[in-house]
PDB file of C-alpha atoms in Angstrom:
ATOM      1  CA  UNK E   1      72.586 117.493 137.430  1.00  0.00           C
ATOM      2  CA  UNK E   2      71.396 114.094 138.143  1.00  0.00           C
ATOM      3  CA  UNK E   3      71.567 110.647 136.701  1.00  0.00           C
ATOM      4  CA  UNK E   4      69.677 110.008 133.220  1.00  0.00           C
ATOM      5  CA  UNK E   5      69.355 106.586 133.894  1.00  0.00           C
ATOM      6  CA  UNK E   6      69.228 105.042 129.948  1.00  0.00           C
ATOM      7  CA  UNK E   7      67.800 101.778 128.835  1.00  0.00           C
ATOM      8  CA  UNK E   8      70.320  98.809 127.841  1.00  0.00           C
ATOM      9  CA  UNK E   9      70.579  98.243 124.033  1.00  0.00           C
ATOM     10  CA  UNK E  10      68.559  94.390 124.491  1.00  0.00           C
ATOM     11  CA  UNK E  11      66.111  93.497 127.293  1.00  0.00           C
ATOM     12  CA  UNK E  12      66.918  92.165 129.989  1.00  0.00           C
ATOM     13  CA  UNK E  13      66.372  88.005 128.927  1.00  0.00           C
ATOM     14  CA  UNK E  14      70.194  87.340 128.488  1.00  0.00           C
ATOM     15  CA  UNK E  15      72.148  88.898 131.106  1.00  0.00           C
ATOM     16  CA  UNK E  16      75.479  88.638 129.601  1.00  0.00           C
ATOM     17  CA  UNK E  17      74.202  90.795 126.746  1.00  0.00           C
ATOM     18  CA  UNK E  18      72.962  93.348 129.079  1.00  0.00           C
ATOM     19  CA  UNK E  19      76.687  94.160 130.527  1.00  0.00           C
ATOM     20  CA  UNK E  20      78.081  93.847 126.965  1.00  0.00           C
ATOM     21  CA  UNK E  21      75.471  96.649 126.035  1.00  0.00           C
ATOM     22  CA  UNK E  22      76.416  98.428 129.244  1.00  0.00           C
ATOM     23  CA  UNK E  23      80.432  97.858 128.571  1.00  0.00           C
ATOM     24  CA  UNK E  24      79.938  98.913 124.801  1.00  0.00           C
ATOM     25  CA  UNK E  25      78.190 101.970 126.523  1.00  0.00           C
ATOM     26  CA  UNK E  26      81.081 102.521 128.656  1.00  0.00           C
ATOM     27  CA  UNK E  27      83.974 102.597 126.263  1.00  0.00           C
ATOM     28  CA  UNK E  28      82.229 105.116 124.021  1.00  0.00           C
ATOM     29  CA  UNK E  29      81.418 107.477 127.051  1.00  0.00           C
ATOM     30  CA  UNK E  30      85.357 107.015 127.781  1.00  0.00           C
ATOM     31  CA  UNK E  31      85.756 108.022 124.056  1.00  0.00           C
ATOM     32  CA  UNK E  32      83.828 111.318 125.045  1.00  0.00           C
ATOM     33  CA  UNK E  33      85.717 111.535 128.399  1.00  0.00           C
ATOM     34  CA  UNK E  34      88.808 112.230 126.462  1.00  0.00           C
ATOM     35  CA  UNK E  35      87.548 114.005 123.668  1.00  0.00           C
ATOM     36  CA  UNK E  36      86.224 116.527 126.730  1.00  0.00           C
ATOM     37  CA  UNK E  37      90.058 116.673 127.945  1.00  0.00           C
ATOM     38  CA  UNK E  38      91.400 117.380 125.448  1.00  0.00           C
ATOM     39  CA  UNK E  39      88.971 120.209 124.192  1.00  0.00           C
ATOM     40  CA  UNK E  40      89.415 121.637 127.829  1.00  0.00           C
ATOM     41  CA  UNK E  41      93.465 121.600 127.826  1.00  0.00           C
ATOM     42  CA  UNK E  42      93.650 123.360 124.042  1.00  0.00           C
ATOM     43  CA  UNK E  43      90.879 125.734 124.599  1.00  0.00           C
ATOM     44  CA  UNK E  44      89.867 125.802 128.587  1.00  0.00           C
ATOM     45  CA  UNK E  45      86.669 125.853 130.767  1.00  0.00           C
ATOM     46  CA  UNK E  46      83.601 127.112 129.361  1.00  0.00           C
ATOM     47  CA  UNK E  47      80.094 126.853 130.499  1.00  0.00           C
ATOM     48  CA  UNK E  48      79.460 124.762 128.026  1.00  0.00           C
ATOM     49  CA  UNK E  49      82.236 122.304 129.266  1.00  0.00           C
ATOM     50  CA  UNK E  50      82.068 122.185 132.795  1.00  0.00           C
ATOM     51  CA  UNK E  51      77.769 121.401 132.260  1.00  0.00           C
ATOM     52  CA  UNK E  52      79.798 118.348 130.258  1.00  0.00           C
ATOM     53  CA  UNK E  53      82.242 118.048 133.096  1.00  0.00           C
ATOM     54  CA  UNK E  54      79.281 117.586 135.444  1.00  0.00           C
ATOM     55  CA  UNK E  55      77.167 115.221 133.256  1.00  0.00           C
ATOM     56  CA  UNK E  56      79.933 112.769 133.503  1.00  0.00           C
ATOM     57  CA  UNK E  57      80.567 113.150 137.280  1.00  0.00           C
ATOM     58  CA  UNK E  58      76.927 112.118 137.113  1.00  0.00           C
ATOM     59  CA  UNK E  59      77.007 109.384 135.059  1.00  0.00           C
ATOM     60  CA  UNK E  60      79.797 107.880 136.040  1.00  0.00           C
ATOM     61  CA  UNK E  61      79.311 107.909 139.449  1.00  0.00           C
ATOM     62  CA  UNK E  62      75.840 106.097 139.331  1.00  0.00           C
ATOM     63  CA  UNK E  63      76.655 103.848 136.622  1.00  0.00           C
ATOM     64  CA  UNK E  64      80.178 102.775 137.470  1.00  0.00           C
ATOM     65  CA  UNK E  65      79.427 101.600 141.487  1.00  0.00           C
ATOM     66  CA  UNK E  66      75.447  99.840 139.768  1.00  0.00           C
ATOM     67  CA  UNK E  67      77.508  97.814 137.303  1.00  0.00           C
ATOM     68  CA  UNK E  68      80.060  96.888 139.515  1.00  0.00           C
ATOM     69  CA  UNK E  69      76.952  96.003 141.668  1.00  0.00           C
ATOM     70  CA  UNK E  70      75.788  93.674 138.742  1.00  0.00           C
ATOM     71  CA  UNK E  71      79.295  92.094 137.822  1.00  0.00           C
ATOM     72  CA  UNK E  72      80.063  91.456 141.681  1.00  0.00           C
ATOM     73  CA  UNK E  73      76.296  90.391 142.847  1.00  0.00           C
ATOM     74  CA  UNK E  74      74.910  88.574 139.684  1.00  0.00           C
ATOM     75  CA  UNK E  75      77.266  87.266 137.376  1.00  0.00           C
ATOM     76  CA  UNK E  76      80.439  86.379 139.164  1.00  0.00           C
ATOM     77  CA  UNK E  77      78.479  84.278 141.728  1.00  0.00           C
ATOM     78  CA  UNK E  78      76.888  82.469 139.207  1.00  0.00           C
ATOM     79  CA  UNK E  79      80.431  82.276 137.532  1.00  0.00           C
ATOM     80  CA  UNK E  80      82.676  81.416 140.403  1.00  0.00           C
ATOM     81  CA  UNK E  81      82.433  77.582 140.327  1.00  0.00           C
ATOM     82  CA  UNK E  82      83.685  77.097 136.397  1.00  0.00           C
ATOM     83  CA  UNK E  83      87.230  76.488 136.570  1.00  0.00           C
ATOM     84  CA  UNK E  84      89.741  77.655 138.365  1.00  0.00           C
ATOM     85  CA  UNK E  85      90.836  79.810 135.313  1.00  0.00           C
ATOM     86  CA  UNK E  86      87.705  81.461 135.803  1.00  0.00           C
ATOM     87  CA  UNK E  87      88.009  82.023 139.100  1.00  0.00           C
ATOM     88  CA  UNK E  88      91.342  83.430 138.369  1.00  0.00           C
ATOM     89  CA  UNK E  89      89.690  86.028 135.574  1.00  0.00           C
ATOM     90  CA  UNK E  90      86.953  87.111 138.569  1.00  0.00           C
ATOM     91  CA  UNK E  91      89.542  88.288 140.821  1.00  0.00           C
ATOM     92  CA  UNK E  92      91.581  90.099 138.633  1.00  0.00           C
ATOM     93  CA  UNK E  93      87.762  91.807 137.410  1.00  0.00           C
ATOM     94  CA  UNK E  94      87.669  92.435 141.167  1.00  0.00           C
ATOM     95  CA  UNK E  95      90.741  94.054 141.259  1.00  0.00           C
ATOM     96  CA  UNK E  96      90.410  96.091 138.925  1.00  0.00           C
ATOM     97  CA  UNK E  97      87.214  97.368 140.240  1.00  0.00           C
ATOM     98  CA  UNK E  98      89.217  98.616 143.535  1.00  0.00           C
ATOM     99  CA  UNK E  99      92.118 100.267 140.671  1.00  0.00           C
ATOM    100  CA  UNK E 100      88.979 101.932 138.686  1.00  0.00           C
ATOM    101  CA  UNK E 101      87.618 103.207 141.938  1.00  0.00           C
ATOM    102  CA  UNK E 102      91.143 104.716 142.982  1.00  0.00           C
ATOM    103  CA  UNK E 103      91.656 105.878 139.393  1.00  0.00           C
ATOM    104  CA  UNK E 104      87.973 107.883 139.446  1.00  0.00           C
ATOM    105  CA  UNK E 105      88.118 109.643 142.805  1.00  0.00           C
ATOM    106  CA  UNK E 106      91.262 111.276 141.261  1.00  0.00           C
ATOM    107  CA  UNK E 107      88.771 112.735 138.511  1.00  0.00           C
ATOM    108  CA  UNK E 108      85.727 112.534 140.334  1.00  0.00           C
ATOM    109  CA  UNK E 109      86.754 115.375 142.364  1.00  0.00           C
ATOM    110  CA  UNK E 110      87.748 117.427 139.317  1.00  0.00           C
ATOM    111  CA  UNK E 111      84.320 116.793 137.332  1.00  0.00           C
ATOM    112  CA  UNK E 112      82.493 117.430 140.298  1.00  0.00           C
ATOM    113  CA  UNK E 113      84.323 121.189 140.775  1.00  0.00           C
ATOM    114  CA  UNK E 114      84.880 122.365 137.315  1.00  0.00           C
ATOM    115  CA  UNK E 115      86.231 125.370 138.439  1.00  0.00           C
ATOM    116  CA  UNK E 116      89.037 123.746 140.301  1.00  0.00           C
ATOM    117  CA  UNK E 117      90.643 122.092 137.153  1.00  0.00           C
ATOM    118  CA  UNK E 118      93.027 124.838 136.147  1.00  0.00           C
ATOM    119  CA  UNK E 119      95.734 122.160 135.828  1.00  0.00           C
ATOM    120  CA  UNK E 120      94.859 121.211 132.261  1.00  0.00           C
ATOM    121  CA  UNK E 121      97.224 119.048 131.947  1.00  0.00           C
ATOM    122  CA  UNK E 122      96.997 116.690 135.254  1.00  0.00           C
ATOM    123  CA  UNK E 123      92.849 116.490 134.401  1.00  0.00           C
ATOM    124  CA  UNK E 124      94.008 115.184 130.770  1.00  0.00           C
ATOM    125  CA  UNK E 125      96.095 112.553 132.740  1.00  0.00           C
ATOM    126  CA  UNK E 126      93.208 112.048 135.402  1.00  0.00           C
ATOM    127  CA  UNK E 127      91.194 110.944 132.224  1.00  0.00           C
ATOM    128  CA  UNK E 128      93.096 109.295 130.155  1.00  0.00           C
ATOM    129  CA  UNK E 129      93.883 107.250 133.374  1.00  0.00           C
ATOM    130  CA  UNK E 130      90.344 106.770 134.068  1.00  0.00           C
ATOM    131  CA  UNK E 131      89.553 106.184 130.329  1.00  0.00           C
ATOM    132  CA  UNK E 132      92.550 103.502 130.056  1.00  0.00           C
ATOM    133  CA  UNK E 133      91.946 101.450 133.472  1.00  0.00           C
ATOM    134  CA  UNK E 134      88.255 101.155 132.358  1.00  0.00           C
ATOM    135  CA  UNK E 135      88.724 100.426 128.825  1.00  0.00           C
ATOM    136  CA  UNK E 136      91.314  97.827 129.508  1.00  0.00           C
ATOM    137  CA  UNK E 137      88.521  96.250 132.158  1.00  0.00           C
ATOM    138  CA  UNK E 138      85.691  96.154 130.127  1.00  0.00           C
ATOM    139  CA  UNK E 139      87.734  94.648 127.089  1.00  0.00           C
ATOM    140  CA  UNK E 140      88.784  91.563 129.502  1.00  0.00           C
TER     141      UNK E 140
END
């Protein structure tokens, strides 16, 4: 499996629309994250499921750490001298960052090995975790 690296919904003129493209990406893909849980806890691993299991390891773990990348390197610099409310809304972005990164190497290591998620329920909570910190990030 590798990265399918997908172009943004816009080009790449406004910048801001670029991450909301990405972050409207994102929340869907969570949507599909849980939907993937869930099918695994009522009906367990397939083939079929773990190759889905494995695209989002992928994904996630390219696209999570580039937009970060973005956010961190590109916008919040540009950002950072607005107000001080705005400098109070980049480091709580920031620190969420670190919280998504704890919250995915929980799940990372589970959609990385299908075949060790035999704990149906703790990978439901690994994702919905995931699928929450992210959501409630990207909805800032």
């Amino acid at each position: 499996m590798e990265f399918k690296f997908t172009d943004p919904a816009t080009d790449f003129s406004d910048a801001l629309e670029v991450i909301n493209s990405y972050h409207i990406d994102f929340i869907a893909r969570g949507v599909g994250l849980l939907v993937l849980a869930r099918e695994i806890k009522q009906h367990g691993m397939n083939e079929n499921r773990a190759n889905q299991c494995m695209d989002m390891y992928c994904h996630y773990t390219s696209a999570n750490h580039l937009h970060h990348q973005d956010e961190e390197l590109a916008l919040f610099p540009v950002l950072i001298d607005q107000s001080n409310l705005v400098l109070g809304m980049i480091e709580r972005l920031m620190m969420d960052h670190e919280e998504i990164e704890a919250s995915w190497d929980l799940l990372a290591e589970k959609l990385n090995n299908p075949q060790l998620i035999n704990d149906f329920d703790q990978f439901l909570q690994f994702a919905m975790d995931f699928e929450k910190i992210q959501r409630e990030h990207l909805t800032r």
